[in-house]
Short mmCIF file of C-alpha atoms and ligand atoms in Angstrom, two decimals:
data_model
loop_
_atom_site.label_atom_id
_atom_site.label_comp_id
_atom_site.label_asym_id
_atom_site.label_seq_id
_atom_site.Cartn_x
_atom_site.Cartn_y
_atom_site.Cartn_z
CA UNK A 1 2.02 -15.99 49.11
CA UNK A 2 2.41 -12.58 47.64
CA UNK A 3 3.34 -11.67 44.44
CA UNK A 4 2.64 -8.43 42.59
CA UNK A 5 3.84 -6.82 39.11
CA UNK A 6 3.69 -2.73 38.60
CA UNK A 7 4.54 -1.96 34.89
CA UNK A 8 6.53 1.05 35.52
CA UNK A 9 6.76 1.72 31.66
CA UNK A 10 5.95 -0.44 28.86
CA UNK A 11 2.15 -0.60 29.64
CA UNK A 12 -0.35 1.30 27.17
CA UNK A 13 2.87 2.26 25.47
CA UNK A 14 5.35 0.73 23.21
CA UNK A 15 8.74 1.97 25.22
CA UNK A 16 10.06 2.52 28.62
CA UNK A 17 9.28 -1.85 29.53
CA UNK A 18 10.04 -2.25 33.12
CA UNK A 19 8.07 -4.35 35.29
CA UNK A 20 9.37 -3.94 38.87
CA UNK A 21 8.62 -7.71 40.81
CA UNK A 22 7.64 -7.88 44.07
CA UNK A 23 7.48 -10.94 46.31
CA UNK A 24 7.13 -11.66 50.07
CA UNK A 25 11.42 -12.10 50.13
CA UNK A 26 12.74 -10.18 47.20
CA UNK A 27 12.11 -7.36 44.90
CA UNK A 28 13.20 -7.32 41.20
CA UNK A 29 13.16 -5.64 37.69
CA UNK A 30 11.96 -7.18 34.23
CA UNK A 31 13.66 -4.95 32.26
CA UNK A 32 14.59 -1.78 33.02
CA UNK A 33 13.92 0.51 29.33
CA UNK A 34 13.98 3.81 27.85
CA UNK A 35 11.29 5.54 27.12
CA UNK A 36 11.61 7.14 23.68
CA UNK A 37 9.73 9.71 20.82
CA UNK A 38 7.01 11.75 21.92
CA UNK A 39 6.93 15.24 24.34
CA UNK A 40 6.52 12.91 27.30
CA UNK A 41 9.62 10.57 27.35
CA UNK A 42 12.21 13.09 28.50
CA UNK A 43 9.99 13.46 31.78
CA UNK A 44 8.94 10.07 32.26
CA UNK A 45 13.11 8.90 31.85
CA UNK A 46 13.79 11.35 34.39
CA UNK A 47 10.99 10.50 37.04
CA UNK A 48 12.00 8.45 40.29
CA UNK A 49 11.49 4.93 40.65
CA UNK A 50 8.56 4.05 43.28
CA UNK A 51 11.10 1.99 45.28
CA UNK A 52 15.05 2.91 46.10
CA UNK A 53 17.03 1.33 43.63
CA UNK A 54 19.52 0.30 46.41
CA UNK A 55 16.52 -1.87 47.21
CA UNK A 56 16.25 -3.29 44.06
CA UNK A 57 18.02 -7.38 44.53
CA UNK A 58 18.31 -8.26 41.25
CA UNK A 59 17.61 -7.25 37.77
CA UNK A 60 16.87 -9.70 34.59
CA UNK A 61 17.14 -8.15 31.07
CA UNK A 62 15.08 -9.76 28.38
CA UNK A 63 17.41 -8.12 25.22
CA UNK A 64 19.92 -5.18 24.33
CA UNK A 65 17.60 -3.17 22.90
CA UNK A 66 17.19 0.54 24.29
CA UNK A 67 13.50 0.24 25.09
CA UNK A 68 14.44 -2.33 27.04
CA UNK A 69 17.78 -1.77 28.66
CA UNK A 70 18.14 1.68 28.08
CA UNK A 71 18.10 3.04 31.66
CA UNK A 72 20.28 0.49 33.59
CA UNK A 73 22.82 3.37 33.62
CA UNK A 74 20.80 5.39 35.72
CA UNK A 75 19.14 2.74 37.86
CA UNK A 76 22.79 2.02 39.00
CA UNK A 77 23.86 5.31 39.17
CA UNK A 78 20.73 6.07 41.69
CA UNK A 79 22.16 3.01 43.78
CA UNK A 80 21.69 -0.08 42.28
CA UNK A 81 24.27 -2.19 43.38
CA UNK A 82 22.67 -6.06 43.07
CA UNK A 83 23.22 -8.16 39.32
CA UNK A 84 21.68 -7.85 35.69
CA UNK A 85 21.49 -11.25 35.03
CA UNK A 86 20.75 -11.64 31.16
CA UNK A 87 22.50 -13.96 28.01
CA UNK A 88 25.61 -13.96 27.22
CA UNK A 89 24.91 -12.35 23.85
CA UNK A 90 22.43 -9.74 25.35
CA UNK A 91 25.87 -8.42 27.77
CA UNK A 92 28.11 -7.88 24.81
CA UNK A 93 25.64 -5.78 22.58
CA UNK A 94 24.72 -3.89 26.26
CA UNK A 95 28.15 -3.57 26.93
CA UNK A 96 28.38 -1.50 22.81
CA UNK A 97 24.92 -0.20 23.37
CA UNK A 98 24.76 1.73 26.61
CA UNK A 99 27.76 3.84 26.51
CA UNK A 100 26.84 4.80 23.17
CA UNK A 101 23.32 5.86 24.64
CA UNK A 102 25.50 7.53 27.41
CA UNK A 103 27.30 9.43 25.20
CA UNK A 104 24.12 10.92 22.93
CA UNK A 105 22.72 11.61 26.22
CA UNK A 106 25.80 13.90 26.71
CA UNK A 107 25.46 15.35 22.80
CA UNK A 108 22.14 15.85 23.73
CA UNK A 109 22.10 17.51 26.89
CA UNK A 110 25.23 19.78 25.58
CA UNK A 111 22.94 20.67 22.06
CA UNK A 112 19.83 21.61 24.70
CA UNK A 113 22.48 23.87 26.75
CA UNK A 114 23.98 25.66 24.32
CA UNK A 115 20.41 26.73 23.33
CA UNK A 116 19.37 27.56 26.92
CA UNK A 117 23.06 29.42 27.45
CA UNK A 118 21.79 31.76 24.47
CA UNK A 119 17.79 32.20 25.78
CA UNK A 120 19.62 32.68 29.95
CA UNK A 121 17.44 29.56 30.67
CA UNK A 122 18.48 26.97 33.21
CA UNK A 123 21.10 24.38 32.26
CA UNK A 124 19.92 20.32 31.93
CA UNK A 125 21.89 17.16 33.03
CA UNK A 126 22.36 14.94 30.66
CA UNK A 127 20.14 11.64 31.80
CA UNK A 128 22.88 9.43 32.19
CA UNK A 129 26.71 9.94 30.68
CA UNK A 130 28.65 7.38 28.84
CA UNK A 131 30.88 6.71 32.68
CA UNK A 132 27.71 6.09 34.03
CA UNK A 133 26.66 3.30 31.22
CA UNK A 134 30.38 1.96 31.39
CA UNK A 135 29.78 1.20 35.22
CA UNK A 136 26.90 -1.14 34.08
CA UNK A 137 29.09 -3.72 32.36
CA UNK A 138 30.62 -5.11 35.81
CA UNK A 139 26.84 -5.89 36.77
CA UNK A 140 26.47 -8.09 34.13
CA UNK A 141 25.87 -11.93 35.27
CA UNK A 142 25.98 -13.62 31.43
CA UNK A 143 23.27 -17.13 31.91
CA UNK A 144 22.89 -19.12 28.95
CA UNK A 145 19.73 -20.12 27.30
CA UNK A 146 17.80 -22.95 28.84
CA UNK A 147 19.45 -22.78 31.58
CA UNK A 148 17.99 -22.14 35.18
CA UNK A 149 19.55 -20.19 37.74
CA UNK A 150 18.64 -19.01 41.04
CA UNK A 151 19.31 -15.13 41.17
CA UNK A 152 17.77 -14.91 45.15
CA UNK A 153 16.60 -17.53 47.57
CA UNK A 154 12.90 -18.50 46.22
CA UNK A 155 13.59 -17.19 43.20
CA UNK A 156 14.57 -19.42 39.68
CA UNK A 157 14.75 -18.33 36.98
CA UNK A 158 15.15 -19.77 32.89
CA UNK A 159 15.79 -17.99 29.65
CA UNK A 160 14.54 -18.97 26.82
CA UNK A 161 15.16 -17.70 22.91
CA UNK A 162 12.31 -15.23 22.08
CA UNK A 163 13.87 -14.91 18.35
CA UNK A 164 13.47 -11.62 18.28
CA UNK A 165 17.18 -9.97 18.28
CA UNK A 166 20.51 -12.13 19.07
CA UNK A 167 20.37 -12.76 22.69
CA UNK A 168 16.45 -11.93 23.44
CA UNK A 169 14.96 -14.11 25.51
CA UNK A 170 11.43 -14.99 27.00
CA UNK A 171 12.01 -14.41 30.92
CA UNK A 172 10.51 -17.57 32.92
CA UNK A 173 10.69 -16.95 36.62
CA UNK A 174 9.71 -19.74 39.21
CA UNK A 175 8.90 -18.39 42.80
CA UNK A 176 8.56 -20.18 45.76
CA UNK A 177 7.29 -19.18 49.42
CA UNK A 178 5.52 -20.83 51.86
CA UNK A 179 5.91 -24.24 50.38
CA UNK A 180 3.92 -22.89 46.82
CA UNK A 181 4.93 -22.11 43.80
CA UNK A 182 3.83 -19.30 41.18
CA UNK A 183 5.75 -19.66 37.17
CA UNK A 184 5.44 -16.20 36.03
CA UNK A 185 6.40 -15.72 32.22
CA UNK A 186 7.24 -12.53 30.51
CA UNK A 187 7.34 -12.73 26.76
CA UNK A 188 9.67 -9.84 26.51
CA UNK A 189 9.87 -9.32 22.80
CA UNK A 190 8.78 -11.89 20.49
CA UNK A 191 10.44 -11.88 17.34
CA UNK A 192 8.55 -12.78 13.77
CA UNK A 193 8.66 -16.23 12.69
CA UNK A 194 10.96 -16.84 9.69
CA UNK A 195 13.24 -14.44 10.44
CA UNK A 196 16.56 -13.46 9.13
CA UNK A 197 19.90 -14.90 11.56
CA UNK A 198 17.58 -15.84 14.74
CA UNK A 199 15.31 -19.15 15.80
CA UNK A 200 11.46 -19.03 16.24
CA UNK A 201 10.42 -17.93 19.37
CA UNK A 202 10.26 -21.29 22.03
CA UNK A 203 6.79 -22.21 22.59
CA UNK A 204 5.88 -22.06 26.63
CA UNK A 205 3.71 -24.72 27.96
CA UNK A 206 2.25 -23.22 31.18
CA UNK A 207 1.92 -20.00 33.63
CA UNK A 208 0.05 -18.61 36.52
CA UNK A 209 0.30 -14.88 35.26
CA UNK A 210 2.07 -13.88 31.99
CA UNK A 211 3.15 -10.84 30.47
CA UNK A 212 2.97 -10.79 26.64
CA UNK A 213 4.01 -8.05 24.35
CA UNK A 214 1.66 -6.60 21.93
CA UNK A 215 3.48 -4.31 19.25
CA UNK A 216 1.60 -6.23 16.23
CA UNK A 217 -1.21 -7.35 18.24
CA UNK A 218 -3.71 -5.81 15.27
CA UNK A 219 -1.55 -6.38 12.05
CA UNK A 220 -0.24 -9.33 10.07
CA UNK A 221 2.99 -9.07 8.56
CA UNK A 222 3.41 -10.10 4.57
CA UNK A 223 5.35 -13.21 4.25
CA UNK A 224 8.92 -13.23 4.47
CA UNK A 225 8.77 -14.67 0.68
CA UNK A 226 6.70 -11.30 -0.24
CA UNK A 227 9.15 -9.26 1.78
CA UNK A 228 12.05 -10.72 -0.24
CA UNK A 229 10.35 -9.54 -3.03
CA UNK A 230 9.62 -6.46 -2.12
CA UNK A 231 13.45 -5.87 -0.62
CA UNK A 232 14.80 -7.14 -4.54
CA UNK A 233 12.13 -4.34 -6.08
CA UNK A 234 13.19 -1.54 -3.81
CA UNK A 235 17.29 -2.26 -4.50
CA UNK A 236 16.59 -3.24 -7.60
CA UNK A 237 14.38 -0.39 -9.02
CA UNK A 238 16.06 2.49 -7.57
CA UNK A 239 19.58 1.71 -7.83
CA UNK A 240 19.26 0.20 -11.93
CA UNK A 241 16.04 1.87 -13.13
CA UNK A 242 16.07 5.42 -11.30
CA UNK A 243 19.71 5.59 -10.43
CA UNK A 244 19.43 6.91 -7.18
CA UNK A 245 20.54 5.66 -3.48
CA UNK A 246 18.51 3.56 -1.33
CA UNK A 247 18.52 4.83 2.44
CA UNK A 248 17.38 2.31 4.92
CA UNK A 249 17.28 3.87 8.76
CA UNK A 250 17.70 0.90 10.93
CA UNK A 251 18.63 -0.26 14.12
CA UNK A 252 22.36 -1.00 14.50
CA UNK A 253 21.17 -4.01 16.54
CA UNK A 254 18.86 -6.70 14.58
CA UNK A 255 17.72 -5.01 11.27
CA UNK A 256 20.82 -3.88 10.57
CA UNK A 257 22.46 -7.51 10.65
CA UNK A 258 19.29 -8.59 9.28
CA UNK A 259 19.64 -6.35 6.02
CA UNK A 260 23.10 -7.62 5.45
CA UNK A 261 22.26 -11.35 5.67
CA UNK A 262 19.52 -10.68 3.07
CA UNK A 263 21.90 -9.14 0.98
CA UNK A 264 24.34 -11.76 1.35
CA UNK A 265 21.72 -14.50 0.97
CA UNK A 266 19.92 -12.44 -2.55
CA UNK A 267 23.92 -12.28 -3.85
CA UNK A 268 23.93 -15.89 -3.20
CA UNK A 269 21.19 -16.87 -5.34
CA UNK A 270 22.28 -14.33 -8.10
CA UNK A 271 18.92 -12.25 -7.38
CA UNK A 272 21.62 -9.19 -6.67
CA UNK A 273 24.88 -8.55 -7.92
CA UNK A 274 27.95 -5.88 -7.67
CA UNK A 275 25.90 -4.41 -4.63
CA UNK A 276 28.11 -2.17 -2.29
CA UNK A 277 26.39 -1.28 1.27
CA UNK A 278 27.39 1.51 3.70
CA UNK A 279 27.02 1.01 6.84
CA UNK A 280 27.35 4.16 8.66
CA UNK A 281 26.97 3.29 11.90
CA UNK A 282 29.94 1.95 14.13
CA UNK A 283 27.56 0.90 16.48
CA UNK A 284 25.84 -1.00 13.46
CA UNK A 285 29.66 -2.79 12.52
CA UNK A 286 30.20 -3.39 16.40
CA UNK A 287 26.64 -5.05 16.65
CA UNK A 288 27.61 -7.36 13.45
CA UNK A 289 31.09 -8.48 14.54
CA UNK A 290 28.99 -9.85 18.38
CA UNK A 291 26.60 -11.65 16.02
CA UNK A 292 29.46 -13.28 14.47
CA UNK A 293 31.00 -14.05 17.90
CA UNK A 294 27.00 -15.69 18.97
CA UNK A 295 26.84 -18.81 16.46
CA UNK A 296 25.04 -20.31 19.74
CA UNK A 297 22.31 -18.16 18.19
CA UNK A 298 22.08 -18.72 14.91
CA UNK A 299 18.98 -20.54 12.75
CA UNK A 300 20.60 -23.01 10.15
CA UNK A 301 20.04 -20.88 7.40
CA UNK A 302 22.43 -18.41 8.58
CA UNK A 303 25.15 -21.04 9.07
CA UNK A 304 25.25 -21.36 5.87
CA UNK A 305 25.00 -17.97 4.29
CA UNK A 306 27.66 -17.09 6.65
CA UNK A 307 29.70 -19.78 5.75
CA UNK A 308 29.24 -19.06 1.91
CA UNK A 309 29.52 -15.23 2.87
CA UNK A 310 33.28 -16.21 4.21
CA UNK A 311 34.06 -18.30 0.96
CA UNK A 312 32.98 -15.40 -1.28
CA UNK A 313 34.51 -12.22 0.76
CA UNK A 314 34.16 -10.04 -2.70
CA UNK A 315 30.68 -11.00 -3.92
CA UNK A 316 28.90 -8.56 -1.83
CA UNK A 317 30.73 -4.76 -0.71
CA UNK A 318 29.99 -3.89 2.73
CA UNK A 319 31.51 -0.32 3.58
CA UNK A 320 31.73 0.74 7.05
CA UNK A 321 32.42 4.48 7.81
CA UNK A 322 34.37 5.14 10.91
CA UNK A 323 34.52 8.95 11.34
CA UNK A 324 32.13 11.89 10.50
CA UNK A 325 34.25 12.67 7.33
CA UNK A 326 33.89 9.37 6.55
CA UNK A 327 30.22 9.54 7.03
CA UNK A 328 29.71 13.02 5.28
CA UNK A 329 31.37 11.75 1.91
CA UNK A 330 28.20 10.08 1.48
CA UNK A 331 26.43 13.11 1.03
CA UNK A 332 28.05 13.44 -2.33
CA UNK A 333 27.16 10.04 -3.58
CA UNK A 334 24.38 10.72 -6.11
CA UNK A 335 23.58 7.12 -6.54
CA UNK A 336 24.02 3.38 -6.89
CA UNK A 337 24.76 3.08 -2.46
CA UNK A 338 22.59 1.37 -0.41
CA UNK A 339 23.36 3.85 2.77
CA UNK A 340 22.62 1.94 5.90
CA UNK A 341 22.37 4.34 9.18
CA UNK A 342 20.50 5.15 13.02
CA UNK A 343 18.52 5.51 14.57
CA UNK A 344 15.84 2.76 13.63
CA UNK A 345 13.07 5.53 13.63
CA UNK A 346 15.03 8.43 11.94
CA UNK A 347 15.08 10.56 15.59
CA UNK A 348 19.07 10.74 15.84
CA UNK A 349 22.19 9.71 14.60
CA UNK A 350 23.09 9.66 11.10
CA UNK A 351 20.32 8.97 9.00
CA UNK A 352 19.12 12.59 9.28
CA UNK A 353 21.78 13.62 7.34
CA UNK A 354 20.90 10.68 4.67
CA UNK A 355 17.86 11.72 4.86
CA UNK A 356 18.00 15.11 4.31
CA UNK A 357 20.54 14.49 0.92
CA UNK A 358 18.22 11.99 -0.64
CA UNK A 359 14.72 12.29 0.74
CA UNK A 360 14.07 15.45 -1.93
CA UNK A 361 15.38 13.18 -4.52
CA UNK A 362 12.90 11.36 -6.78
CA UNK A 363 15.62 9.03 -8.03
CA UNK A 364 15.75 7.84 -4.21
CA UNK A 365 14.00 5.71 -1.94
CA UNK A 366 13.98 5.35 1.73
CA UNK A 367 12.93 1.75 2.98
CA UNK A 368 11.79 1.39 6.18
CA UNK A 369 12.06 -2.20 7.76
CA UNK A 370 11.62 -1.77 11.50
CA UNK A 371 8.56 -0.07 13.92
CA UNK A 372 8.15 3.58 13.76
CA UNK A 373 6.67 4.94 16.96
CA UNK A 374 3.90 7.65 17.30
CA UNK A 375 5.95 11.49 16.63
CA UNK A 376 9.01 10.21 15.37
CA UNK A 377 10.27 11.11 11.91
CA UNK A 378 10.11 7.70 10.74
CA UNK A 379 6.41 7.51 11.19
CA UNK A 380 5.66 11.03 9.44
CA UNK A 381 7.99 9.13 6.70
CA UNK A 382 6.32 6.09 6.51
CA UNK A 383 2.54 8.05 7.04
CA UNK A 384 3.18 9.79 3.63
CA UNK A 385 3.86 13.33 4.64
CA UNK A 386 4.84 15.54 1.64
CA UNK A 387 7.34 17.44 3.77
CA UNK A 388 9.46 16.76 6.87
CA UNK A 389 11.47 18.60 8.95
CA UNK A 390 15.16 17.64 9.48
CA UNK A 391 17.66 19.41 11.68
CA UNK A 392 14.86 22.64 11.53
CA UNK A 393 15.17 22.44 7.88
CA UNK A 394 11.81 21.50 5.45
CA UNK A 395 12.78 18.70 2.99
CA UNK A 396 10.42 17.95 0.77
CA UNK A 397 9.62 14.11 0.24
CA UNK A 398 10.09 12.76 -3.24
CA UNK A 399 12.00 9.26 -2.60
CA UNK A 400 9.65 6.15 -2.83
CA UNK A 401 9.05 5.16 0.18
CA UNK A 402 9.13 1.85 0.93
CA UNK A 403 7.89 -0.05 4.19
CA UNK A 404 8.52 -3.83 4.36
CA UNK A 405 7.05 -4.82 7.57
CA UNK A 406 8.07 -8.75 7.09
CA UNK A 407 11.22 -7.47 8.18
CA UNK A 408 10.03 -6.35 11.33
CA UNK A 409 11.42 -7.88 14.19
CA UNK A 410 8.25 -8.44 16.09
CA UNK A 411 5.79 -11.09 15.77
CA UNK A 412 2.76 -9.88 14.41
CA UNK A 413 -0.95 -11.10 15.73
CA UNK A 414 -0.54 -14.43 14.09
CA UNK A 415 2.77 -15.33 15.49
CA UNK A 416 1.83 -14.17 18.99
CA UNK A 417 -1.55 -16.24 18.60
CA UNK A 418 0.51 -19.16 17.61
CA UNK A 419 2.93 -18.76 20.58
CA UNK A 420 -0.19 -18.29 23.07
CA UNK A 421 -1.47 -21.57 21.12
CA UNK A 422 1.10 -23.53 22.93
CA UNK A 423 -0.15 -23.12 26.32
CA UNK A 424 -1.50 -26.08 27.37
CA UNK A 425 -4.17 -24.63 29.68
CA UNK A 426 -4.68 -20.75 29.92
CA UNK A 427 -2.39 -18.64 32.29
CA UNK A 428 -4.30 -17.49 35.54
CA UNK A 429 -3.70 -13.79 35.05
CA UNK A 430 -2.75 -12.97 31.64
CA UNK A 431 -1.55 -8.99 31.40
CA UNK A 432 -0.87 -7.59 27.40
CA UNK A 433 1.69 -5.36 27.66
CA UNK A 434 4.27 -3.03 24.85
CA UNK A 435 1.68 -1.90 22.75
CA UNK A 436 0.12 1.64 21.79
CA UNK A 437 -2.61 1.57 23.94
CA UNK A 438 -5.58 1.14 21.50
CA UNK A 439 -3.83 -1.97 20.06
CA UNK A 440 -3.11 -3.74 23.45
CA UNK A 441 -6.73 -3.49 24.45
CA UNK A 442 -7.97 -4.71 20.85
CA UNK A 443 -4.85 -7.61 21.19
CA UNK A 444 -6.49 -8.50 25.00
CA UNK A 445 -10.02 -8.68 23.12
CA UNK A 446 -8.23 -11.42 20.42
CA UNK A 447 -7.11 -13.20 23.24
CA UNK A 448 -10.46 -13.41 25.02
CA UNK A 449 -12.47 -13.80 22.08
CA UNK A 450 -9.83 -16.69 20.46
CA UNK A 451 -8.37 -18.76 23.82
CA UNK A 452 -10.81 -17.64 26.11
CA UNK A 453 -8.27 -16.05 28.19
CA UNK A 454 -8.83 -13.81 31.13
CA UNK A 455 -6.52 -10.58 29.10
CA UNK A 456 -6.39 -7.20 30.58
CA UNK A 457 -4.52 -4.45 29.76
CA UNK A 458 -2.12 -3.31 33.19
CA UNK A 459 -2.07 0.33 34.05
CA UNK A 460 1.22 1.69 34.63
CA UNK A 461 1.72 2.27 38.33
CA UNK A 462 -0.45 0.07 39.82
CA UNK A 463 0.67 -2.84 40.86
CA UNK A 464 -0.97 -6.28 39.90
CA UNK A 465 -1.59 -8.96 42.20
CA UNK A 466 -0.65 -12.55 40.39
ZN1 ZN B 501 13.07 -5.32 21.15
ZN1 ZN B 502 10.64 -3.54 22.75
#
């Protein structure tokens, strides 16, 4: 029996997961993501796939988020024509989330022209367009958790919640040939025990080969009590004490919801009061009516908080700006908003503009809740640089800065150890994936060193026999 797994993105790097699947009978994608920040990404997005996508049977999508989904658009626009079999939640933030990455590819693409246009340089295609992400959403085959399906002959497959956004799930494929069998397990993301809206990720009992992700493999997360704290000091101190706005860039998927239950749950308890939040991101107000449609995914907490957030409609102000006007009448707010925008790591969207009103201002604070990758704003933010560059502009940076990485989605090394700590015996072939590089291969080491499992570190492109 032959099975192999080529990491054609996601490997030695945080973005771009895609692990293309090939058996004796069928051929499939885990995941199929963007990759994103850094000089490299634009080429690497546009690069071929080794195989025809027409070839391609099936694809199975762990969660919404961009890393992960974020080039579905163009692997059926090249020819893919089979399913995307993922949860039910997972299709209705996709169905939000890639035409709105279809349509900054466009803004994108039509920025990078008008600048070529002027320097009588060649014009670009955008990567994908928002028709191309639209023609996704009839791919979509929606498969509950826990339940198995059989997406080609040979072939089962299970999801299972990871806990990491609404919808992710831990991809647990079963594949039969020649009367054996071979349980291949791919973490996808792993979300942070304790957190905000979702469960704790399902333990998994056995595997031959597993994939597991790796974006905290060398950090531990404070507490989600300390976090708490720390998310009551930062609103607390800088809208009261100093007067100013608090900023918080975050993904319109997961952190933003996240943020919101918090301050629903802090207005609750009477920790926070008279607190009005902008969210300027429709993608951010789309992404929080879908969780409200997904109780299926809810922890208990967040029944209630919901249900208490429905009794007391008033307590807490949420704001959500529709229109660029809309958006730019922020700009004049001098203080007292808690501005919630995208992207997640300060690269796009809105938050630039929040960014570049308030960062300058000492009476301000940014907080940053979710990962910052290597070369995006957000990490020069959260690194302490005195001065940024926004939109070409230099701002200087006198907000506190404020990172609160309990909020993170991701597990950190204790929560993956404790999900590896369910196996009941190790996995044959055990392959750390979605890390910067130096952390995967110091994550592989825990893993050798603390379950005496046989961890390597994949190199993209070259496929892995399981
Ligand atoms: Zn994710
Ligand atoms: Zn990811």
């Amino acid at each position: 029996m032959s099975v192999s797994l080529t990491f054609l993105g996601g490997a030695r790097e945080v973005t771009g997961s895609c692990i293309l699947v090939q058996t004796g009978r069928s051929r499939f994608l885990v995941d199929c993501g963007m990759f994103q920040g850094g000089s490299e990404s634009d080429r690497k997005n546009r690069r071929r796939m080794p195989v025809p996508p027409a070839s391609i049977d099936f694809v199975l999508s762990s969660h919404a988020h961009i890393d992960h989904s974020g080039l579905l658009p163009k692997l059926v626009r090249d020819g893919f024509r089979g399913p995307v079999h993922c949860t039910p939640a997972t299709a209705d933030l996709l169905k939000v989330m890639l035409p709105d990455s279809g349509h900054i590819q466009e803004k994108e693409a039509e920025w990078e022209n008008r600048k070529r246009e002027r320097g009588g340089r060649q014009m670009v295609i955008p990567l994908y367009t928002e028709a191309d992400a639209l023609a996704v959403a009839a791919r979509f085959r929606e498969v509950p958790y826990e339940k198995t399906f059989e997406p080609a002959p040979g072939v089962s497959v299970t999801f299972l919640d990871a806990g990491h956004i609404l919808g992710s799930a831990i991809v647990a494929v079963t594949v039969r040939e020649e009367g054996r069998e071979k349980r291949l397990v791919f973490s996808g993301d792993l979300g942070h025990r304790g957190l905000p809206i979702v469960r704790d990720p399902t333990p998994v009992r056995g595997a031959d080969a597993l994939v597991i992700e790796s974006t905290y493999g060398n950090r531990v997360h404070k507490g989600m009590e300390n976090t708490v704290e720390e998310f009551v000091h930062a609103v607390d101190h800088t809208l009261r004490r100093k007067g100013g706005n608090v900023v918080i860039p975050a993904f319109a998927v997961g952190r933003a919801q996240d943020i919101l239950y918090l301050l629903a749950d802090l207005t609750r308890q009477g920790r926070l009061s008279g607190i009005t939040i902008y969210i300027d991101s429709p993608l951010a107000a789309e992404a929080t009516r879908i969780t409200l449609r997904h109780p299926e995914c809810f922890d208990d907490a967040t029944k209630e908080v919901f249900a208490w957030r429905d009794a007391h409609p008033d307590a807490l102000k949420v704001v959500v700006t529709q229109s660029t006007d809309d958006s730019r009448a922020l700009n004049s707010l001098r203080g007292g908003a808690i501005i919630m925008a995208g992207s997640g790591m300060c690269e796009a969207g809105r938050v630039k503009h929040h960014l570049k009103h308030n960062l300058w201002r000492k009476e301000c604070s940014v907080v940053i809740v979710g990962f910052q990758a290597q070369g995006t704003l957000g990490r020069k933010i959260v690194e302490g640089a005195k001065r940024v560059k926004v939109f070409g502009e230099e701002i200087a940076v006198a907000a506190d800065v404020y990172t609160i990485g309990g909020l993170s989605a991701h597990a950190d090394r204790e929560d993956l150890l404790a999900w590896a700590g369910r196996f009941e015996s190790p996995p044959g072939t055990v392959m750390v994936a979605h890390g910067e590089e130096a952390v995967s291969v110091e994550f592989a080491g825990t893993l050798r060193s603390r379950l005496r499992w046989r961890a390597e570190v994949p190199v993209p492109g070259t496929p892995v026999p399981v």
